[in-house]
Coordinates of C-alpha atoms and ligand atoms in Angstrom, one line a residue:
X3 CA 0.0 0.0 0.0
X4 CA 1.2 3.4 -0.9
X5 CA -0.2 6.7 0.3
X6 CA 0.6 9.4 -2.3
X7 CA 0.6 12.9 -0.9
X8 CA -0.3 16.0 -2.8
X9 CA 2.7 17.9 -4.2
X10 CA 1.7 20.8 -1.8
X11 CA 1.2 18.6 1.3
X12 CA 2.8 20.1 4.4
X13 CA 5.2 18.3 6.7
X14 CA 2.5 18.3 9.3
X15 CA 0.0 16.5 7.0
X16 CA 2.6 13.9 6.2
X17 CA 3.3 13.4 9.9
X18 CA -0.4 13.0 10.7
X19 CA -0.7 10.2 8.1
X20 CA 2.5 8.5 9.4
X21 CA 1.1 8.6 13.0
X22 CA -2.2 7.2 11.9
X23 CA -0.5 4.2 10.1
X24 CA 1.7 3.5 13.1
X25 CA -1.2 3.6 15.5
X26 CA -2.7 0.7 13.4
X27 CA 0.5 -1.3 14.2
X28 CA 1.9 -0.9 10.7
X29 CA 5.1 0.7 9.6
X30 CA 5.2 4.0 7.6
X31 CA 8.1 4.8 5.3
X32 CA 8.0 8.4 4.0
X33 CA 9.6 8.4 0.5
X34 CA 10.4 11.9 -0.6
X35 CA 10.5 12.2 -4.4
X36 CA 11.2 15.0 -6.9
X37 CA 7.5 15.9 -7.3
X38 CA 5.7 14.4 -4.3
X39 CA 6.2 12.4 -1.1
X40 CA 4.7 9.0 -0.9
X41 CA 4.3 7.0 2.3
X42 CA 5.0 3.2 1.9
X43 CA 3.0 1.1 4.3
X44 CA 4.4 -2.2 5.3
X45 CA 3.5 -4.8 7.9
X46 CA 2.1 -8.3 7.8
X47 CA -1.5 -6.9 7.8
X48 CA -2.9 -4.7 5.1
X49 CA -4.4 -1.4 5.9
X50 CA -8.0 -2.3 6.4
X51 CA -9.5 1.1 5.9
X52 CA -7.7 2.7 2.9
X53 CA -10.6 5.1 2.4
X54 CA -10.1 6.6 5.8
X55 CA -6.5 7.6 4.9
X56 CA -7.6 8.8 1.5
X57 CA -9.7 11.5 3.3
X58 CA -6.8 12.9 5.4
X59 CA -5.8 16.4 4.4
X60 CA -2.9 16.5 1.9
X61 CA -3.5 12.9 0.6
X62 CA -3.8 12.6 -3.1
X63 CA -4.6 8.9 -3.4
X64 CA -4.0 5.5 -1.9
X65 CA -2.7 2.8 -4.2
X66 CA -2.2 -0.9 -3.9
X67 CA 1.4 -1.8 -5.0
X68 CA 0.9 -4.7 -7.3
X69 CA 4.5 -6.1 -6.9
X70 CA 5.5 -8.3 -4.0
X71 CA 8.2 -5.7 -3.2
X72 CA 7.0 -2.4 -2.2
X73 CA 9.6 0.2 -1.1
X74 CA 12.0 -0.9 -3.8
X75 CA 9.5 -0.5 -6.6
X76 CA 9.2 2.4 -9.1
X77 CA 5.6 2.6 -8.2
X78 CA 6.7 3.8 -4.7
X79 CA 9.2 6.3 -6.1
X80 CA 9.2 7.2 -9.8
X81 CA 12.5 9.1 -9.8
X82 CA 15.9 7.4 -9.4
X83 CA 17.4 7.1 -6.0
X84 CA 20.8 8.6 -5.5
X85 CA 22.8 7.1 -2.7
X86 CA 25.7 9.0 -1.2
X87 CA 28.6 6.8 -0.3
X88 CA 30.9 9.0 1.8
X89 CA 30.0 12.0 -0.3
X90 CA 30.1 10.3 -3.7
X91 CA 26.7 10.1 -5.4
X92 CA 25.7 6.7 -6.8
X93 CA 22.7 6.5 -9.1
X94 CA 22.6 10.1 -10.4
X95 CA 23.6 11.2 -13.9
X96 CA 27.3 10.5 -13.2
X97 CA 28.5 6.9 -13.4
X98 CA 31.1 5.6 -11.0
X99 CA 34.0 3.2 -11.0
X100 CA 34.8 1.3 -7.8
X101 CA 38.2 -0.3 -7.8
X102 CA 40.4 -2.2 -5.4
X103 CA 41.7 -5.7 -4.6
X104 CA 39.6 -8.7 -3.8
X105 CA 41.1 -8.9 -0.4
X106 CA 43.0 -6.6 1.9
X107 CA 46.3 -8.4 2.3
X108 CA 48.6 -5.8 3.9
X109 CA 48.9 -2.0 4.4
X110 CA 51.5 -1.8 1.6
X111 CA 49.4 -3.7 -0.9
X112 CA 46.3 -1.7 -0.1
X113 CA 48.1 1.6 -0.2
X114 CA 49.7 0.8 -3.6
X115 CA 46.4 -0.1 -5.2
X116 CA 44.4 2.7 -3.6
X117 CA 47.0 5.2 -4.9
X118 CA 46.4 3.9 -8.4
X119 CA 42.7 3.9 -8.1
X120 CA 42.7 7.5 -7.0
X121 CA 45.2 8.6 -9.7
X122 CA 43.1 6.9 -12.4
X123 CA 39.9 8.6 -11.5
X124 CA 38.1 5.9 -9.5
X125 CA 35.6 7.3 -7.0
X126 CA 35.3 4.5 -4.4
X127 CA 37.7 1.9 -3.0
X128 CA 36.8 -1.8 -2.4
X129 CA 38.6 -4.6 -0.6
X130 CA 37.5 -7.4 1.6
X131 CA 38.6 -7.8 5.2
X132 CA 36.2 -10.7 5.6
X133 CA 36.3 -13.1 2.7
X134 CA 33.6 -15.7 2.3
X135 CA 35.7 -18.5 0.6
X136 CA 34.5 -21.7 -0.9
X137 CA 37.3 -23.6 1.0
X138 CA 37.9 -23.3 4.7
X139 CA 41.6 -23.6 4.0
X140 CA 41.7 -20.5 1.7
X141 CA 42.6 -17.0 3.0
X142 CA 39.7 -15.8 5.1
X143 CA 40.7 -12.1 5.3
X144 CA 42.5 -10.0 7.9
X145 CA 39.3 -9.2 9.9
X146 CA 39.3 -6.0 12.0
X147 CA 43.0 -5.2 11.3
X148 CA 42.0 -5.2 7.6
X149 CA 39.2 -2.7 8.3
X150 CA 41.7 -0.5 10.1
X151 CA 43.9 -0.6 7.0
X152 CA 41.0 0.3 4.7
X153 CA 40.0 3.2 7.0
X154 CA 43.5 4.5 7.0
X155 CA 44.1 4.2 3.3
X156 CA 40.6 5.6 2.5
X157 CA 41.4 8.6 4.6
X158 CA 44.8 9.1 3.1
X159 CA 43.5 9.1 -0.5
X160 CA 40.0 10.5 0.1
X161 CA 38.4 7.4 -1.2
X162 CA 35.2 6.2 0.5
X163 CA 35.4 2.5 1.3
X164 CA 33.1 -0.4 0.3
X165 CA 33.7 -3.6 2.1
X166 CA 31.9 -6.8 2.9
X167 CA 30.2 -8.0 6.1
X168 CA 29.6 -11.7 6.5
X169 CA 27.8 -11.9 9.8
X170 CA 26.3 -9.7 12.6
X171 CA 29.7 -9.1 14.3
X172 CA 31.5 -8.0 11.1
X173 CA 28.5 -5.9 10.1
X174 CA 28.8 -3.8 13.3
X175 CA 32.5 -3.3 12.6
X176 CA 32.0 -2.5 8.9
X177 CA 29.3 0.0 9.8
X178 CA 31.9 1.8 12.0
X179 CA 35.0 1.7 9.8
X180 CA 33.7 1.8 6.3
X181 CA 31.4 4.0 4.1
X182 CA 29.3 1.3 2.5
X183 CA 28.4 -2.2 3.7
X184 CA 28.7 -4.9 1.0
X185 CA 26.4 -7.9 1.4
X186 CA 27.9 -10.6 -0.9
X187 CA 26.3 -13.0 -3.3
X188 CA 26.5 -15.8 -0.8
X189 CA 24.6 -13.8 1.8
X190 CA 22.0 -12.3 -0.5
X191 CA 19.3 -14.4 1.2
X192 CA 20.7 -14.3 4.7
X193 CA 17.6 -12.6 5.9
X194 CA 18.8 -12.1 9.5
X195 CA 21.9 -10.3 8.1
X196 CA 19.7 -8.2 5.7
X197 CA 17.6 -7.1 8.6
X198 CA 20.7 -6.1 10.6
X199 CA 21.9 -4.2 7.5
X200 CA 18.6 -2.5 7.4
X201 CA 19.3 -1.1 10.9
X202 CA 22.8 0.0 10.1
X203 CA 23.7 3.7 9.5
X204 CA 25.7 3.2 6.3
X205 CA 24.5 2.5 2.8
X206 CA 24.4 -1.1 1.6
X207 CA 25.7 -2.6 -1.6
X208 CA 23.7 -5.7 -2.2
X209 CA 25.1 -8.3 -4.6
X210 CA 22.9 -10.6 -6.6
X211 CA 23.0 -14.2 -5.4
X212 CA 24.6 -16.8 -7.7
X213 CA 21.2 -18.2 -8.8
X214 CA 18.9 -15.4 -7.7
X215 CA 16.1 -14.2 -9.9
X216 CA 15.5 -10.5 -10.3
X217 CA 12.5 -10.7 -8.0
X218 CA 14.5 -12.4 -5.3
X219 CA 17.2 -9.7 -5.5
X220 CA 14.6 -7.0 -5.2
X221 CA 12.9 -8.8 -2.3
X222 CA 16.3 -8.9 -0.5
X223 CA 16.7 -5.2 -1.0
X224 CA 13.1 -4.8 0.4
X225 CA 14.3 -6.6 3.6
X226 CA 16.9 -3.9 4.1
X227 CA 14.6 -1.0 3.3
X228 CA 11.7 -2.4 5.4
X229 CA 14.0 -2.0 8.4
X230 CA 14.5 1.7 7.6
X231 CA 17.7 1.8 5.6
X232 CA 16.7 3.3 2.3
X233 CA 20.2 3.6 0.9
X234 CA 20.6 0.4 -1.1
X235 CA 22.7 -0.1 -4.2
X236 CA 22.2 -3.3 -6.2
X237 CA 25.0 -5.1 -8.0
X238 CA 24.9 -7.7 -10.8
X239 CA 27.9 -10.0 -10.5
X240 CA 27.0 -12.9 -12.7
X241 CA 24.9 -16.0 -12.2
X242 CA 25.7 -19.7 -12.5
X243 CA 24.8 -21.3 -15.9
X244 CA 26.0 -24.2 -18.0
X245 CA 28.4 -21.9 -19.8
X246 CA 31.9 -22.6 -18.6
X247 CA 34.0 -20.2 -20.7
X248 CA 33.6 -17.7 -17.8
X249 CA 33.4 -18.1 -14.0
X250 CA 29.8 -16.9 -14.0
X251 CA 27.5 -15.6 -16.7
X252 CA 27.2 -11.8 -16.4
X253 CA 23.5 -11.1 -16.9
X254 CA 23.6 -7.6 -18.3
X255 CA 20.0 -7.7 -19.4
X256 CA 19.0 -7.5 -15.7
X257 CA 20.2 -3.9 -15.7
X258 CA 17.4 -2.4 -17.9
X259 CA 15.0 -4.9 -16.3
X260 CA 15.8 -3.5 -12.8
X261 CA 15.7 0.1 -14.1
X262 CA 12.1 -0.5 -15.1
X263 CA 11.0 -2.1 -11.9
X264 CA 13.0 -0.2 -9.3
X265 CA 14.3 3.2 -8.5
X266 CA 17.5 1.9 -6.8
X267 CA 21.0 2.3 -8.4
X268 CA 22.6 -0.7 -9.9
X269 CA 26.3 -1.4 -10.4
X270 CA 27.9 -4.3 -12.5
X271 CA 30.8 -6.4 -11.3
X272 CA 32.5 -7.8 -14.4
X273 CA 35.4 -9.2 -12.3
X274 CA 33.4 -11.9 -10.5
X275 CA 31.0 -11.9 -13.4
X276 CA 33.6 -13.3 -15.8
X277 CA 36.5 -14.4 -13.6
X278 CA 38.9 -13.6 -16.4
X279 CA 41.1 -10.5 -16.6
X280 CA 40.8 -10.2 -20.4
X281 CA 37.0 -9.9 -20.2
X282 CA 36.8 -7.2 -17.6
X283 CA 37.2 -4.2 -19.9
X284 CA 34.8 -5.3 -22.7
X285 CA 32.1 -6.2 -20.1
X286 CA 32.6 -2.9 -18.3
X287 CA 32.0 -1.1 -21.6
X288 CA 28.9 -3.1 -22.1
X289 CA 27.7 -2.6 -18.5
X290 CA 27.8 1.2 -18.9
X291 CA 26.2 1.0 -22.4
X292 CA 23.3 -1.0 -21.0
X293 CA 22.6 1.6 -18.3
X294 CA 24.5 0.6 -15.2
X295 CA 25.3 3.3 -12.7
X296 CA 28.8 2.1 -12.5
X297 CA 31.2 -0.8 -12.3
X298 CA 33.0 -2.6 -9.5
X299 CA 36.5 -3.8 -10.5
X300 CA 39.1 -5.9 -8.9
X301 CA 42.6 -4.5 -9.3
X302 CA 45.9 -5.8 -8.1
X303 CA 49.5 -4.6 -8.8
X304 CA 50.8 -8.2 -8.5
X305 CA 47.9 -10.4 -9.5
X306 CA 50.1 -13.5 -9.6
X307 CA 50.7 -13.1 -5.9
X308 CA 47.2 -12.1 -4.9
X309 CA 45.7 -14.2 -2.0
X310 CA 42.4 -14.4 -3.7
X311 CA 40.9 -13.9 -7.2
X312 CA 44.3 -13.1 -8.9
X313 CA 43.1 -14.4 -12.4
X314 CA 40.4 -11.8 -12.6
X315 CA 42.3 -8.8 -11.2
X316 CA 43.4 -6.2 -13.7
X317 CA 46.6 -4.2 -13.4
X318 CA 46.5 -0.5 -12.4
X319 CA 47.4 0.6 -15.9
X320 CA 44.4 -1.3 -17.3
X321 CA 42.2 0.2 -14.7
X322 CA 43.2 3.7 -15.8
X323 CA 42.2 2.8 -19.4
X324 CA 38.9 1.3 -18.1
X325 CA 38.0 4.5 -16.4
X326 CA 38.7 6.5 -19.5
X327 CA 36.5 4.2 -21.7
X328 CA 33.7 4.2 -19.1
X329 CA 33.7 8.0 -19.2
X330 CA 33.6 8.0 -23.0
X331 CA 30.7 5.6 -23.2
X332 CA 28.8 7.5 -20.5
X333 CA 29.1 10.6 -22.6
X334 CA 27.6 8.9 -25.6
X335 CA 24.6 8.3 -23.3
X336 CA 24.4 11.9 -22.1
X337 CA 25.9 10.8 -18.7
X338 CA 29.2 11.8 -17.1
X339 CA 31.9 10.3 -15.0
X340 CA 31.1 11.2 -11.4
X341 CA 33.9 13.4 -10.1
X342 CA 36.0 11.8 -7.4
X343 CA 36.3 13.6 -4.0
X344 CA 38.8 16.4 -4.0
X345 CA 41.8 15.8 -1.7
X346 CA 41.4 17.6 1.6
Ligands
PEP26 C1 33.5 -9.6 -3.6 O1 33.0 -8.6 -4.2 O2 34.6 -9.5 -2.9 C2 32.8 -10.9 -3.6 C3 33.2 -11.9 -2.8 O3 31.9 -11.0 -4.5 P1 30.6 -11.9 -4.6 O4 29.9 -11.9 -3.3 O5 29.8 -11.3 -5.8 O6 31.1 -13.3 -5.0
MN27 MN1 36.9 -11.4 -5.3

């Protein structure tokens, strides 16, 4: 259910509707838009008396949201959501490039790569301190010391940090140290973790599960938003198919499909999407061409020594070219490359 307010509705009128909804034991989510505010109504019971709300001052109409996801849908918010990650806008007219290693391995490694990301025009820095690995014997990440390295390096180069949380404990720490909480493909349907992310302060980057449908991805985003965190960025990272020439099959057609159904920004990760260094640049071009709000790229200065995902990491020089080409393609589409934060 969505209560659409008049363009001229006052803050007080909006507040009165919110209080009414909450008195009924439901949750009200005011969604300010470019032209009007809508109030999403969630809860396990439907609003029994929509006509009563329709007669409140300032209310334009009450509409039933037809999709299973509510707050995520374009019906709830016709204009695109722009999420600020440490001061960098994601989802506006400017596209972004997130770069960094798969895993934080040391201060030196992280600094070297961050310096290259900044110099090349990347806006955000990525790197895992908690790594969900297929084998328990593989490198699991540095944990909190890794977050300390990320925070220090992010500060040094004015690069906001995106890093993964894998459980409740790491989520609290990532919320403190980083600028954006990544929920990885393996946890896309960890509903308890999604709810915790929904109560966190920082924006959330939600990656598509390895075999998740578009609807399942959007419902996972709905879990986060239904808890009150409206700053969600989606990420396509490939799904598992019978094709074995790449690690996953990067499903770029999901980008325009999501743009129709949802107002949330969407990034594309061609690194995990292909698993192969030589496919990262062409698929990045394609991702921007198809309407993604940016790309997420694994970069390593010594990929042969990387503790995880070396075969898909591109070199810093290749990253620089990638940023240039992303900018050129964005311009063809009437978009720009989002400026990076200026050094303080
Ligand atoms: C990552 O981005 O570091 C990662 C582990 O990706 P995914 O969850 O998409 O596999
Ligand atoms: Mn990786």
